Structure formats: C-alpha cells, structure tokens
GROMACS .gro file of C-alpha atoms in nm:
model
  501
    1MET     CA    1   4.967   9.615  -4.287
    2ALA     CA    2   4.898   9.980  -4.224
    3THR     CA    3   4.694  10.205  -4.445
    4SER     CA    4   4.684  10.580  -4.400
    5ARG     CA    5   4.481  10.897  -4.377
    6ILE     CA    6   4.543  11.254  -4.482
    7GLU     CA    7   4.654  11.492  -4.209
    8GLU     CA    8   4.724  11.863  -4.252
    9THR     CA    9   4.922  12.066  -4.000
   10GLU     CA   10   5.016  12.433  -3.986
   11MET     CA   11   5.328  12.571  -3.820
   12GLY     CA   12   5.346  12.943  -3.876
   13PRO     CA   13   5.351  13.012  -4.251
   14ILE     CA   14   5.416  12.645  -4.338
   15LYS     CA   15   5.126  12.416  -4.423
   16THR     CA   16   5.215  12.048  -4.454
   17THR     CA   17   5.010  11.759  -4.590
   18LYS     CA   18   5.115  11.404  -4.501
   19LEU     CA   19   4.988  11.048  -4.494
   20VAL     CA   20   4.955  10.893  -4.147
   21PRO     CA   21   4.914  10.515  -4.088
   22ILE     CA   22   4.589  10.437  -3.909
   23VAL     CA   23   4.451  10.090  -3.973
   24HIS     CA   24   4.537   9.748  -4.102
   25ILE     CA   25   4.447   9.662  -4.460
   26LYS     CA   26   4.243   9.350  -4.511
   27ALA     CA   27   4.403   9.068  -4.705
   28ALA     CA   28   4.277   8.999  -5.057
   29LYS     CA   29   3.938   8.832  -5.073
   30ASN     CA   30   3.927   8.461  -5.167
   31PRO     CA   31   4.308   8.425  -5.185
   32ILE     CA   32   4.282   8.065  -5.309
   33PHE     CA   33   4.059   8.159  -5.600
   34PHE     CA   34   4.335   8.313  -5.813
   35PRO     CA   35   4.569   8.010  -5.821
   36ALA     CA   36   4.271   7.775  -5.859
   37ILE     CA   37   4.134   7.947  -6.168
   38LEU     CA   38   4.479   7.987  -6.322
   39VAL     CA   39   4.567   7.620  -6.266
   40ALA     CA   40   4.237   7.517  -6.425
   41LEU     CA   41   4.294   7.737  -6.731
   42GLN     CA   42   4.654   7.622  -6.765
   43ALA     CA   43   4.538   7.260  -6.763
   44ILE     CA   44   4.282   7.335  -7.036
   45PHE     CA   45   4.548   7.511  -7.245
   46ILE     CA   46   4.780   7.210  -7.215
   47VAL     CA   47   4.508   6.978  -7.336
   48LEU     CA   48   4.413   7.199  -7.631
   49LEU     CA   49   4.775   7.246  -7.738
   50GLY     CA   50   4.837   6.875  -7.699
   51ILE     CA   51   4.543   6.782  -7.920
   52HIS     CA   52   4.561   7.036  -8.201
   53ALA     CA   53   4.880   7.247  -8.196
   54ASP     CA   54   5.187   7.168  -8.404
   55TYR     CA   55   5.506   7.342  -8.507
   56GLY     CA   56   5.506   7.555  -8.817
   57HIS     CA   57   5.774   7.486  -9.075
   58GLU     CA   58   6.073   7.687  -9.176
   59PRO     CA   59   6.091   7.757  -9.552
   60LEU     CA   60   6.316   7.548  -9.769
   61PRO     CA   61   6.627   7.717  -9.909
   62VAL     CA   62   6.582   7.872 -10.250
   63ALA     CA   63   6.793   7.604 -10.415
   64HIS     CA   64   6.536   7.342 -10.313
   65ILE     CA   65   6.248   7.513 -10.492
   66GLY     CA   66   6.337   7.430 -10.848
   67PRO     CA   67   6.613   7.402 -11.109
   68PRO     CA   68   6.808   7.712 -11.216
   69GLY     CA   69   6.619   7.924 -11.464
   70ALA     CA   70   6.280   7.793 -11.356
   71VAL     CA   71   6.008   8.051 -11.299
   72VAL     CA   72   5.869   8.039 -10.949
   73ARG     CA   73   5.523   8.180 -10.889
   74SER     CA   74   5.400   8.211 -10.534
   75THR     CA   75   5.108   8.351 -10.343
   76ILE     CA   76   5.178   8.413  -9.977
   77THR     CA   77   4.899   8.491  -9.731
   78TYR     CA   78   5.016   8.633  -9.400
   79PRO     CA   79   4.824   8.599  -9.071
   80ASN     CA   80   4.738   8.970  -9.082
   81GLY     CA   81   4.552   8.919  -9.410
   82THR     CA   82   4.814   9.065  -9.647
   83ILE     CA   83   4.858   8.877  -9.976
   84VAL     CA   84   5.174   8.894 -10.186
   85HIS     CA   85   5.177   8.761 -10.542
   86ALA     CA   86   5.535   8.705 -10.657
   87GLU     CA   87   5.708   8.568 -10.963
   88TYR     CA   88   6.082   8.507 -10.965
   89GLU     CA   89   6.338   8.326 -11.175
   90GLU     CA   90   6.578   8.082 -11.014
   91PRO     CA   91   6.825   8.110 -10.852
   92THR     CA   92   6.714   8.449 -10.722
   93ALA     CA   93   6.375   8.334 -10.591
   94PRO     CA   94   6.346   8.420 -10.218
   95ALA     CA   95   6.220   8.162  -9.976
   96HIS     CA   96   5.899   8.212  -9.782
   97ARG     CA   97   5.972   8.418  -9.474
   98GLY     CA   98   6.076   8.245  -9.156
   99ILE     CA   99   6.289   8.303  -8.849
  100ALA     CA  100   6.557   8.494  -9.039
  101ASP     CA  101   6.299   8.746  -9.158
  102PHE     CA  102   6.087   8.773  -8.844
  103TYR     CA  103   6.295   8.709  -8.535
  104SER     CA  104   6.455   9.053  -8.504
  105MET     CA  105   6.110   9.212  -8.529
  106PHE     CA  106   5.976   8.964  -8.274
  107GLN     CA  107   6.249   9.057  -8.026
  108ASP     CA  108   6.167   9.426  -8.055
  109ILE     CA  109   5.792   9.371  -8.013
  110HIS     CA  110   5.847   9.135  -7.720
  111VAL     CA  111   6.055   9.400  -7.544
  112MET     CA  112   5.776   9.653  -7.603
  113ILE     CA  113   5.521   9.422  -7.440
  114PHE     CA  114   5.716   9.329  -7.129
  115ILE     CA  115   5.942   9.630  -7.070
  116GLY     CA  116   5.777   9.913  -7.261
  117PHE     CA  117   5.420   9.865  -7.142
  118GLY     CA  118   5.529   9.737  -6.801
  119PHE     CA  119   5.746  10.030  -6.702
  120LEU     CA  120   5.522  10.290  -6.865
  121MET     CA  121   5.263  10.209  -6.598
  122THR     CA  122   5.496  10.245  -6.298
  123PHE     CA  123   5.417  10.614  -6.251
  124LEU     CA  124   5.188  10.549  -5.951
  125LYS     CA  125   5.396  10.595  -5.637
  126LYS     CA  126   5.251  10.298  -5.443
  127TYR     CA  127   5.165  10.066  -5.733
  128GLY     CA  128   5.498   9.982  -5.896
  129PHE     CA  129   5.495   9.611  -5.804
  130SER     CA  130   5.146   9.570  -5.947
  131ALA     CA  131   5.218   9.771  -6.262
  132VAL     CA  132   5.520   9.565  -6.365
  133GLY     CA  133   5.412   9.240  -6.198
  134TYR     CA  134   5.056   9.228  -6.335
  135ASN     CA  135   5.183   9.338  -6.676
  136PHE     CA  136   5.416   9.036  -6.672
  137LEU     CA  137   5.141   8.801  -6.555
  138VAL     CA  138   4.872   8.919  -6.796
  139ALA     CA  139   5.101   8.930  -7.098
  140ALA     CA  140   5.229   8.576  -7.039
  141PHE     CA  141   4.872   8.449  -6.994
  142VAL     CA  142   4.754   8.622  -7.312
  143LEU     CA  143   5.041   8.482  -7.520
  144GLU     CA  144   4.923   8.129  -7.442
  145TRP     CA  145   4.554   8.196  -7.483
  146ALA     CA  146   4.595   8.402  -7.802
  147LEU     CA  147   4.797   8.129  -7.973
  148ILE     CA  148   4.513   7.886  -7.906
  149VAL     CA  149   4.223   8.116  -7.993
  150ARG     CA  150   4.380   8.249  -8.312
  151GLY     CA  151   4.499   7.901  -8.403
  152TYR     CA  152   4.141   7.774  -8.410
  153MET     CA  153   3.998   8.094  -8.556
  154PHE     CA  154   4.252   8.180  -8.828
  155ASP     CA  155   4.475   7.881  -8.899
  156TYR     CA  156   4.294   7.557  -8.820
  157ASP     CA  157   4.349   7.297  -9.092
  158THR     CA  158   4.072   7.039  -9.109
  159ASN     CA  159   4.292   6.808  -9.315
  160THR     CA  160   4.560   6.777  -9.048
  161ASP     CA  161   4.323   6.853  -8.760
  162SER     CA  162   4.576   7.102  -8.624
  163PHE     CA  163   4.699   7.459  -8.635
  164PRO     CA  164   5.064   7.569  -8.671
  165ILE     CA  165   5.269   7.783  -8.435
  166ASP     CA  166   5.563   7.972  -8.584
  167VAL     CA  167   5.747   8.301  -8.533
  168GLU     CA  168   5.493   8.511  -8.720
  169ARG     CA  169   5.209   8.372  -8.514
  170ILE     CA  170   5.383   8.444  -8.186
  171ILE     CA  171   5.432   8.803  -8.310
  172VAL     CA  172   5.058   8.826  -8.364
  173ALA     CA  173   5.002   8.682  -8.014
  174ASP     CA  174   5.215   8.971  -7.885
  175PHE     CA  175   4.983   9.210  -8.069
  176VAL     CA  176   4.686   9.060  -7.886
  177ALA     CA  177   4.875   9.101  -7.558
  178ALA     CA  178   4.925   9.469  -7.644
  179ALA     CA  179   4.548   9.516  -7.676
  180VAL     CA  180   4.487   9.359  -7.335
  181LEU     CA  181   4.765   9.561  -7.171
  182ILE     CA  182   4.616   9.882  -7.311
  183SER     CA  183   4.290   9.785  -7.141
  184PHE     CA  184   4.489   9.713  -6.825
  185GLY     CA  185   4.610  10.072  -6.837
  186ALA     CA  186   4.253  10.200  -6.815
  187VAL     CA  187   4.178   9.993  -6.502
  188LEU     CA  188   4.526  10.025  -6.348
  189GLY     CA  189   4.505  10.036  -5.969
  190LYS     CA  190   4.140   9.930  -5.954
  191THR     CA  191   4.158   9.554  -6.015
  192ASN     CA  192   4.314   9.247  -5.857
  193ALA     CA  193   4.496   8.962  -6.031
  194THR     CA  194   4.187   8.742  -6.061
  195GLN     CA  195   3.987   9.019  -6.227
  196LEU     CA  196   4.269   9.083  -6.472
  197ILE     CA  197   4.288   8.718  -6.574
  198ILE     CA  198   3.912   8.704  -6.626
  199MET     CA  199   3.924   9.027  -6.826
  200ALA     CA  200   4.212   8.900  -7.040
  201PHE     CA  201   4.038   8.567  -7.104
  202ILE     CA  202   3.727   8.742  -7.238
  203GLU     CA  203   3.910   9.016  -7.426
  204VAL     CA  204   4.129   8.776  -7.623
  205LEU     CA  205   3.816   8.606  -7.755
  206LEU     CA  206   3.648   8.932  -7.852
  207GLN     CA  207   3.959   9.098  -7.994
  208SER     CA  208   4.041   8.796  -8.209
  209ALA     CA  209   3.683   8.769  -8.334
  210ASN     CA  210   3.682   9.139  -8.422
  211GLU     CA  211   4.012   9.105  -8.608
  212PHE     CA  212   3.884   8.800  -8.794
  213LEU     CA  213   3.583   9.002  -8.904
  214GLY     CA  214   3.800   9.294  -9.010
  215LEU     CA  215   4.072   9.098  -9.190
  216ARG     CA  216   3.891   8.798  -9.335
  217ARG     CA  217   3.547   8.943  -9.409
  218PHE     CA  218   3.579   9.321  -9.440
  219CYS     CA  219   3.940   9.279  -9.558
  220ALA     CA  220   4.046   9.616  -9.420
  221PHE     CA  221   4.410   9.715  -9.416
  222ASP     CA  222   4.558   9.792  -9.073
  223ILE     CA  223   4.918   9.675  -9.079
  224GLY     CA  224   5.011   9.846  -8.750
  225GLU     CA  225   4.699   9.717  -8.573
  226SER     CA  226   4.586  10.069  -8.482
  227MET     CA  227   4.220   9.972  -8.503
  228PHE     CA  228   4.241   9.608  -8.397
  229VAL     CA  229   4.480   9.667  -8.105
  230HIS     CA  230   4.484  10.032  -7.999
  231VAL     CA  231   4.122  10.134  -8.056
  232PHE     CA  232   3.988   9.802  -7.934
  233GLY     CA  233   4.209   9.787  -7.625
  234ALA     CA  234   4.143  10.148  -7.527
  235TYR     CA  235   3.765  10.145  -7.547
  236PHE     CA  236   3.728   9.795  -7.409
  237GLY     CA  237   3.932   9.904  -7.107
  238ILE     CA  238   3.745  10.231  -7.061
  239ALA     CA  239   3.412  10.045  -7.077
  240VAL     CA  240   3.534   9.803  -6.809
  241SER     CA  241   3.658  10.093  -6.599
  242TYR     CA  242   3.321  10.264  -6.633
  243MET     CA  243   3.147   9.956  -6.495
  244LEU     CA  244   3.398   9.925  -6.210
  245TYR     CA  245   3.362  10.288  -6.108
  246ASP     CA  246   3.354  10.347  -5.733
  247LYS     CA  247   3.294  10.683  -5.566
  248GLU     CA  248   3.586  10.603  -5.337
  249LEU     CA  249   3.813  10.667  -5.636
  250THR     CA  250   3.747  11.037  -5.581
  251SER     CA  251   3.831  11.027  -5.210
  252ILE     CA  252   4.127  11.231  -5.089
  253GLU     CA  253   4.319  10.919  -4.990
  254ALA     CA  254   4.273  10.749  -5.329
  255GLU     CA  255   4.362  11.068  -5.514
  256GLN     CA  256   4.682  11.097  -5.310
  257ARG     CA  257   4.785  10.742  -5.402
  258GLU     CA  258   4.701  10.803  -5.768
  259LYS     CA  259   4.981  11.059  -5.790
  260SER     CA  260   5.340  11.001  -5.891
  261VAL     CA  261   5.670  11.083  -5.724
  262TYR     CA  262   6.001  11.179  -5.883
  263HIS     CA  263   6.148  10.830  -5.912
  264SER     CA  264   5.822  10.667  -6.029
  265ASP     CA  265   5.802  10.910  -6.320
  266LEU     CA  266   6.162  10.828  -6.408
  267PHE     CA  267   6.079  10.456  -6.418
  268ALA     CA  268   5.779  10.531  -6.640
  269MET     CA  269   6.007  10.717  -6.881
  270ILE     CA  270   6.206  10.394  -6.925
  271GLY     CA  271   5.893  10.239  -7.071
  272THR     CA  272   5.837  10.541  -7.294
  273ILE     CA  273   6.187  10.531  -7.439
  274PHE     CA  274   6.170  10.156  -7.510
  275LEU     CA  275   5.834  10.196  -7.683
  276PHE     CA  276   5.959  10.491  -7.886
  277CYS     CA  277   6.269  10.307  -8.006
  278PHE     CA  278   6.092   9.986  -8.106
  279TRP     CA  279   5.761  10.118  -8.243
  280PRO     CA  280   5.876  10.094  -8.608
  281SER     CA  281   5.913   9.718  -8.555
  282PHE     CA  282   5.560   9.699  -8.413
  283ASN     CA  283   5.410   9.863  -8.721
  284ALA     CA  284   5.634   9.677  -8.967
  285GLY     CA  285   5.650   9.342  -8.790
  286VAL     CA  286   5.417   9.148  -9.021
  287ALA     CA  287   5.436   9.379  -9.321
  288ALA     CA  288   5.519   9.217  -9.653
  289SER     CA  289   5.891   9.204  -9.726
  290GLY     CA  290   6.040   9.463  -9.955
  291ASP     CA  291   5.898   9.809 -10.012
  292PRO     CA  292   5.589   9.767  -9.789
  293ARG     CA  293   5.804   9.689  -9.485
  294LEU     CA  294   6.046   9.967  -9.574
  295ARG     CA  295   5.759  10.215  -9.595
  296ALA     CA  296   5.619  10.094  -9.262
  297ILE     CA  297   5.951  10.153  -9.088
  298VAL     CA  298   6.021  10.492  -9.246
  299ASN     CA  299   5.668  10.624  -9.200
  300THR     CA  300   5.657  10.518  -8.834
  301TYR     CA  301   6.004  10.656  -8.768
  302ILE     CA  302   5.906  10.999  -8.901
  303SER     CA  303   5.556  11.006  -8.754
  304ILE     CA  304   5.654  10.918  -8.398
  305ALA     CA  305   5.943  11.167  -8.403
  306SER     CA  306   5.699  11.436  -8.512
  307SER     CA  307   5.462  11.354  -8.228
  308VAL     CA  308   5.748  11.400  -7.982
  309LEU     CA  309   5.814  11.754  -8.103
  310LEU     CA  310   5.449  11.859  -8.103
  311THR     CA  311   5.401  11.712  -7.756
  312TYR     CA  312   5.677  11.929  -7.615
  313ILE     CA  313   5.539  12.234  -7.796
  314LEU     CA  314   5.182  12.184  -7.674
  315SER     CA  315   5.285  12.075  -7.324
  316SER     CA  316   5.468  12.403  -7.277
  317LEU     CA  317   5.200  12.620  -7.438
  318LEU     CA  318   4.916  12.468  -7.235
  319ASN     CA  319   5.095  12.510  -6.903
  320LYS     CA  320   5.031  12.837  -6.722
  321GLU     CA  321   5.397  12.861  -6.623
  322LYS     CA  322   5.516  12.732  -6.964
  323LYS     CA  323   5.669  12.419  -6.809
  324PHE     CA  324   5.674  12.066  -6.950
  325ASP     CA  325   5.436  11.807  -6.803
  326MET     CA  326   5.594  11.465  -6.756
  327VAL     CA  327   5.256  11.295  -6.811
  328HIS     CA  328   5.248  11.440  -7.162
  329VAL     CA  329   5.608  11.342  -7.233
  330GLN     CA  330   5.556  10.985  -7.109
  331ASN     CA  331   5.250  10.926  -7.326
  332ALA     CA  332   5.159  11.175  -7.597
  333THR     CA  333   5.506  11.152  -7.751
  334LEU     CA  334   5.414  10.800  -7.869
  335ALA     CA  335   5.086  10.894  -8.035
  336GLY     CA  336   5.244  10.926  -8.379
  337GLY     CA  337   5.326  10.555  -8.378
  338VAL     CA  338   4.961  10.474  -8.317
  339ALA     CA  339   4.813  10.723  -8.563
  340VAL     CA  340   5.023  10.610  -8.858
  341GLY     CA  341   4.972  10.239  -8.794
  342THR     CA  342   4.678  10.173  -9.027
  343VAL     CA  343   4.854  10.328  -9.329
  344ALA     CA  344   5.214  10.262  -9.224
  345ASP     CA  345   5.295  10.034  -9.518
  346LYS     CA  346   5.106  10.246  -9.771
  347ILE     CA  347   5.236  10.524  -9.995
  348ILE     CA  348   5.178  10.833  -9.779
  349PHE     CA  349   5.521  10.989  -9.839
  350PRO     CA  350   5.748  11.119  -9.562
  351PHE     CA  351   5.574  11.458  -9.540
  352GLY     CA  352   5.242  11.276  -9.494
  353ALA     CA  353   5.387  11.073  -9.206
  354MET     CA  354   5.513  11.395  -9.048
  355ILE     CA  355   5.168  11.555  -9.075
  356ILE     CA  356   5.003  11.248  -8.917
  357GLY     CA  357   5.250  11.242  -8.629
  358SER     CA  358   5.214  11.614  -8.567
  359ILE     CA  359   4.834  11.593  -8.553
  360ALA     CA  360   4.849  11.287  -8.326
  361GLY     CA  361   5.096  11.441  -8.080
  362SER     CA  362   4.890  11.757  -8.059
  363LEU     CA  363   4.560  11.574  -8.012
  364SER     CA  364   4.702  11.343  -7.748
  365THR     CA  365   4.852  11.628  -7.546
  366ILE     CA  366   4.523  11.818  -7.559
  367GLY     CA  367   4.349  11.499  -7.452
  368PHE     CA  368   4.562  11.462  -7.140
  369ARG     CA  369   4.522  11.830  -7.056
  370PHE     CA  370   4.146  11.869  -7.109
  371ILE     CA  371   3.961  11.552  -7.218
  372LYS     CA  372   4.083  11.309  -6.949
  373PRO     CA  373   3.960  11.525  -6.656
  374ALA     CA  374   3.629  11.582  -6.835
  375LEU     CA  375   3.568  11.210  -6.893
  376GLN     CA  376   3.626  11.133  -6.526
  377LYS     CA  377   3.327  11.350  -6.439
  378PHE     CA  378   3.117  11.097  -6.632
  379ARG     CA  379   3.253  10.794  -6.440
  380ALA     CA  380   3.497  10.706  -6.719
  381HIS     CA  381   3.799  10.687  -6.489
  382ASP     CA  382   4.097  10.620  -6.716
  383THR     CA  383   4.404  10.578  -6.495
  384CYS     CA  384   4.673  10.581  -6.766
  385GLY     CA  385   4.484  10.799  -7.012
  386VAL     CA  386   4.464  10.524  -7.275
  387ASN     CA  387   4.197  10.723  -7.459
  388ASN     CA  388   4.457  10.992  -7.529
  389LEU     CA  389   4.750  10.768  -7.622
  390HIS     CA  390   4.570  10.478  -7.790
  391GLY     CA  391   4.202  10.558  -7.839
  392MET     CA  392   4.197  10.895  -8.014
  393PRO     CA  393   4.519  10.840  -8.214
  394GLY     CA  394   4.377  10.499  -8.314
  395LEU     CA  395   4.061  10.668  -8.434
  396LEU     CA  396   4.279  10.908  -8.632
  397ALA     CA  397   4.456  10.609  -8.786
  398GLY     CA  398   4.123  10.458  -8.887
  399ILE     CA  399   4.012  10.788  -9.042
  400PHE     CA  400   4.339  10.822  -9.233
  401GLY     CA  401   4.283  10.468  -9.363
  402ILE     CA  402   3.933  10.559  -9.482
  403ILE     CA  403   4.067  10.867  -9.663
  404LEU     CA  404   4.359  10.681  -9.822
  405ALA     CA  405   4.129  10.407  -9.950
  406ILE     CA  406   3.981  10.663 -10.190
  407PHE     CA  407   4.313  10.657 -10.378
  408PRO     CA  408   4.388  10.297 -10.478
  409THR     CA  409   4.724  10.391 -10.631
  410TYR     CA  410   4.847  10.484 -10.285
  411SER     CA  411   4.641  10.253 -10.063
  412ARG     CA  412   4.704   9.937 -10.271
  413HIS     CA  413   4.403   9.790 -10.099
  414THR     CA  414   4.387   9.497 -10.340
  415ASP     CA  415   4.694   9.353 -10.166
  416ASN     CA  416   4.470   9.281  -9.866
  417LEU     CA  417   4.185   9.114 -10.051
  418LEU     CA  418   4.121   8.743  -9.997
  419GLY     CA  419   3.881   8.492 -10.139
  420THR     CA  420   3.698   8.503  -9.807
  421CYS     CA  421   3.624   8.876  -9.837
  422TRP     CA  422   3.271   8.998  -9.866
  423ASP     CA  423   3.244   9.146 -10.216
  424GLY     CA  424   3.514   8.906 -10.334
  425ASN     CA  425   3.879   8.970 -10.406
  426GLU     CA  426   3.812   9.244 -10.661
  427ARG     CA  427   3.679   9.553 -10.495
  428SER     CA  428   3.644   9.918 -10.597
  429SER     CA  429   3.809  10.192 -10.399
  430LEU     CA  430   3.467  10.322 -10.292
  431ALA     CA  431   3.374   9.980 -10.157
  432GLN     CA  432   3.705   9.969  -9.969
  433VAL     CA  433   3.624  10.305  -9.811
  434GLY     CA  434   3.301  10.155  -9.682
  435TYR     CA  435   3.469   9.847  -9.542
  436GLN     CA  436   3.742  10.052  -9.373
  437ALA     CA  437   3.471  10.260  -9.203
  438ALA     CA  438   3.275   9.946  -9.114
  439THR     CA  439   3.585   9.794  -8.956
  440LEU     CA  440   3.643  10.100  -8.740
  441GLY     CA  441   3.277  10.114  -8.637
  442ALA     CA  442   3.258   9.743  -8.560
  443THR     CA  443   3.578   9.762  -8.355
  444ILE     CA  444   3.439  10.040  -8.135
  445ALA     CA  445   3.101   9.867  -8.095
  446ILE     CA  446   3.244   9.525  -8.005
  447ALA     CA  447   3.498   9.680  -7.769
  448VAL     CA  448   3.247   9.896  -7.581
  449ILE     CA  449   2.972   9.632  -7.557
  450GLY     CA  450   3.223   9.362  -7.465
  451GLY     CA  451   3.384   9.589  -7.206
  452ILE     CA  452   3.051   9.667  -7.041
  453ILE     CA  453   2.962   9.299  -7.016
  454THR     CA  454   3.308   9.215  -6.884
  455GLY     CA  455   3.285   9.495  -6.626
  456ILE     CA  456   2.954   9.355  -6.502
  457ILE     CA  457   3.119   9.015  -6.456
  458LEU     CA  458   3.418   9.163  -6.272
  459ARG     CA  459   3.188   9.342  -6.027
  460LEU     CA  460   3.055   9.010  -5.900
  461PRO     CA  461   3.141   8.969  -5.530
  462VAL     CA  462   3.341   8.652  -5.597
  463PHE     CA  463   3.597   8.857  -5.796
  464ASN     CA  464   3.579   9.198  -5.630
  465ASP     CA  465   3.794   9.289  -5.327
  466GLU     CA  466   3.535   9.535  -5.199
  467HIS     CA  467   3.773   9.751  -5.000
  468PRO     CA  468   3.886  10.089  -5.130
  469SER     CA  469   4.219  10.066  -4.949
  470SER     CA  470   4.335   9.842  -5.234
  471TYR     CA  471   4.309  10.122  -5.492
  472TYR     CA  472   4.654  10.215  -5.628
  473ASN     CA  473   4.808  10.020  -5.342
  474ASP     CA  474   5.047   9.724  -5.367
  475SER     CA  475   5.021   9.608  -5.006
  476PRO     CA  476   4.685   9.420  -5.018
  477HIS     CA  477   4.818   9.183  -5.285
  478TRP     CA  478   5.199   9.193  -5.261
  479GLU     CA  479   5.461   9.132  -4.997
  480THR     CA  480   5.615   9.477  -4.967
  481PRO     CA  481   5.958   9.570  -4.827
  482ASP     CA  482   6.003   9.759  -4.502
  483ASP     CA  483   6.050  10.091  -4.677
  484PHE     CA  484   5.712  10.073  -4.855
  485TYR     CA  485   5.568  10.315  -4.598
  486HIS     CA  486   5.897  10.484  -4.526
  487ASP     CA  487   5.781  10.811  -4.676
  488VAL     CA  488   5.444  10.804  -4.496
  489THR     CA  489   5.532  11.102  -4.279
  490THR     CA  490   5.724  11.284  -4.553
  491PRO     CA  491   5.551  11.609  -4.647
  492LEU     CA  492   5.368  11.574  -4.977
  493LEU     CA  493   5.310  11.944  -5.015
  494THR     CA  494   5.481  12.227  -4.836
  495THR     CA  495   5.303  12.548  -4.922
  496SER     CA  496   5.584  12.784  -4.825
  497THR     CA  497   5.836  12.585  -5.032
  498GLU     CA  498   5.620  12.603  -5.344
  499HIS     CA  499   5.572  12.974  -5.295
  500HIS     CA  500   5.946  13.030  -5.275
  501LEU     CA  501   5.998  12.821  -5.589
   0.00000   0.00000   0.00000
C-alpha cells in the first residue's frame, strides 16, 4: 500500500501543499503474535472464570424479608467502598439494589465506553478505523480482565472459593475500561494492537491495585472515579507516551497525518455529545440510592453544562480571530464532569457545582491552547490531550475533595469508612483530609511509575512496529477501502484561498 510525501507547488499567487504517494508501507511486524497472545489470554480467562467466578444474586422482594411491622436493619457495602446503614419498618423496607436499580445506569455508561470514547478519538483524518476499532477491542478485553482482577482483589470469598459477578460489578469493570481508554487517547496513533493489549493487561492490574488502596485502606471518597479513573488513566498514558516518543512524530509527514479534516471532526463531535449526555450516569452509577445519587446527578448536570459555556467563552477569547476551536469544543466542554466527580454525591450545592464546572472548562481550554504544545517540547506527546480533559480536571477534583473533607457536615466522609480502613471506621475530618491527599498522591505516583515501566516493555522489538509510516495511519494494520487515499492529491492548504477568506 502506498504511503506519501509532502510536495509544495506554486502556480502564480497560489501555493498548494499536497500528499503524494511514493512507497509501499511494510506490513505489521510479527502478524501472528497478536492473535497468539490474545488466544492465550482468552484461554487463561476462561479457566479462571470457570474455577472461581459465579453469578451474583438478585435481592429478594421486600415481602420476603420479614413480617409486616418488623424493623429491618441493614448495612450495605458497595464495590466502590460506600457504606449505607439503613433501618426501615415493613412493608416499606426497600430491597438491596439489583438490576432494577442499576441497569439503566449501566446502559448509559456502556454507551459512553463504546460510542463516546470511540468516536471522540476519530478526529485524525487517516486513523478512524483504528480509533473506533481499537477502542472496541481494548474495551472488550478490559471488561473481561477487570472482572477477574477485581473479583480476586475486592470480592473473593474464601468460604465459597469464588467471587460474584452482577450488574454493579460490570459497571465497575466499565470504569476500569474508561481508565485504559483514557490512556489509549494519549498514545493514539503511535501503537499497534499488540502493544495496546499488553498495555491494557498491565494497567488493569495497577489501576485496580491503586483503587483497592484508595477505597479499602485510605477509604477516600471518589464516587465519580475522578482520581481512580481520570487521573490514573491520563498520567499512566502520558508516561507510556513519553517512553514511546520517536523523533519521527515531529516530521512533516507525521504532523500532516495528525491533523483532522471536516468530516473527522464531525464524527468526533458524536462522541462528545454522547459523553456529555450520559456523564451524570457515570458519576452517579454506583452512588448510594436516595439523596446521594440525586446529588450526584444534579451536581454533574450543572457542572458539565457550566464547563460547556466557559469553553466557548475561552475558545473565542484565546483565538486571534475570535473564532471557536473545534478541539476545545470536542474536549474541554466535558471537563466539568471530570472535575466534579470526586465530590459529586456530596453536599456542594448547585452554585458550587457551577463554580467547579466553570473552573474546569476554563482550565481545560487553556490547557489545550498553551499547555499541550509546551508538554510536547519535553517529549510528552499527548495525541488526544488527555492531560487537559482528564488529568488536570481530575487533579482539580482531587483538590476539591481534600477541601471538602475539612467540613464533615458536607463531605459525610464517614459513609465511606470500612473496618478495613487504616485508622479504623471512626476518623476525624483532619485525618480524612490527609487520606484524600494521600490517595491523590499515590494515584499519580503509581500511574507515572507504572506507565514508564509499561512504556519500556512496549518499546521491545517484539512488540514495536519500528516504521514511522504507521503513525496515525490505518493502512499498516487495517484493510482500507479504495478511497482511503482518494484525497492524496487534494490540496491541504491553498494560500490564496485562505487569504481571500
């Protein structure tokens, strides 16, 4: 298949830049290695699920709990670490949450993972197959692996020698997939399928271990997974990208392929709109029923709307011609959903959610305008700008959580305390401040160190394609249609046209 080179021509006042096919791209290295490693891992997963996995159980109807008038006392511990102590009188006692309570949230989150994240990354003009296709592949792989890893780590019952799988646990597996897909955004266009599977395999282990530390030992609150998913995924991915850096990424040809075209930006906006619409479900998905879940939905709804408005304001102000930048609109508009995640189910009041969203949208837009280009000078090549959409807003979320922990009336941090917590299940607000900060610090440290080690592994010749023509290019790894290079001779930049506009 043909690759291309940059060719500039001048005809009178018109200067045209175009891509011209010149050579044949090499096929992917070790083509049998990808199916071999995936078949081996799938076989291992089947064995592990066959030995230790079992179905969870739907709750019994309320009428089965006790006779009318009986007082029902229950303590429910959710997989995210939240504890709810409840006391009800029959026949009004609610059953433990099951499919009826979770499935609608699961549907929304599942759509975010496979459509939202997938289409958000289709902005590269020659990498649409890989953006959507690898997103599909990696997410499906992570769902399986996360169920197993978290089953052993969080839910393993030594009495039954098994761990349960139910709707809430598959929601949490989707959260893990979100972390890995955020990392995928940082390395988008610079990895092959084998490298992505290896990266996902390692990241699931590290992300789950970090979340276990944060939820079961530090007992930090982070209902929207802003620290455990967004911060971890962003800085793990950036660390991997740093280790995979290649000077060819700055070549003219690679820079041309890293750009978008009109229709690719439209496809990316599909992902943005899906993520925007369903983000309240992401932050409220495993929140405790009742007021905590209501607060999570309302706070996210207001915060993400605020980030949209501030993104448009800053995008226009920061542009010399006062135009909107589609990169900002595709990404920074969602920052409010990330920034409010840690405190989404807490009492921050609607005006507080609006302040958080406004700060997040502003910071993210500034990040895309100034910080992303600056980081690339230090080899931190972040294709999708995950530092601006997930990393910095996630850090904001962690900081807001630290501040809110000072006020126990509003943070209600005792709802997250378990018997497994360091310092026990009775903790002062000052101690909670320390553990919130420790959780954020540990998340960054584990993500960065883990990402560096993973990047070193992915650079091994057995995994690496070692040809720059594969950067931001579908053709080395996908069968492409005849029109893939149809626009090769189409002018990419006509100077006289831009001057007239």
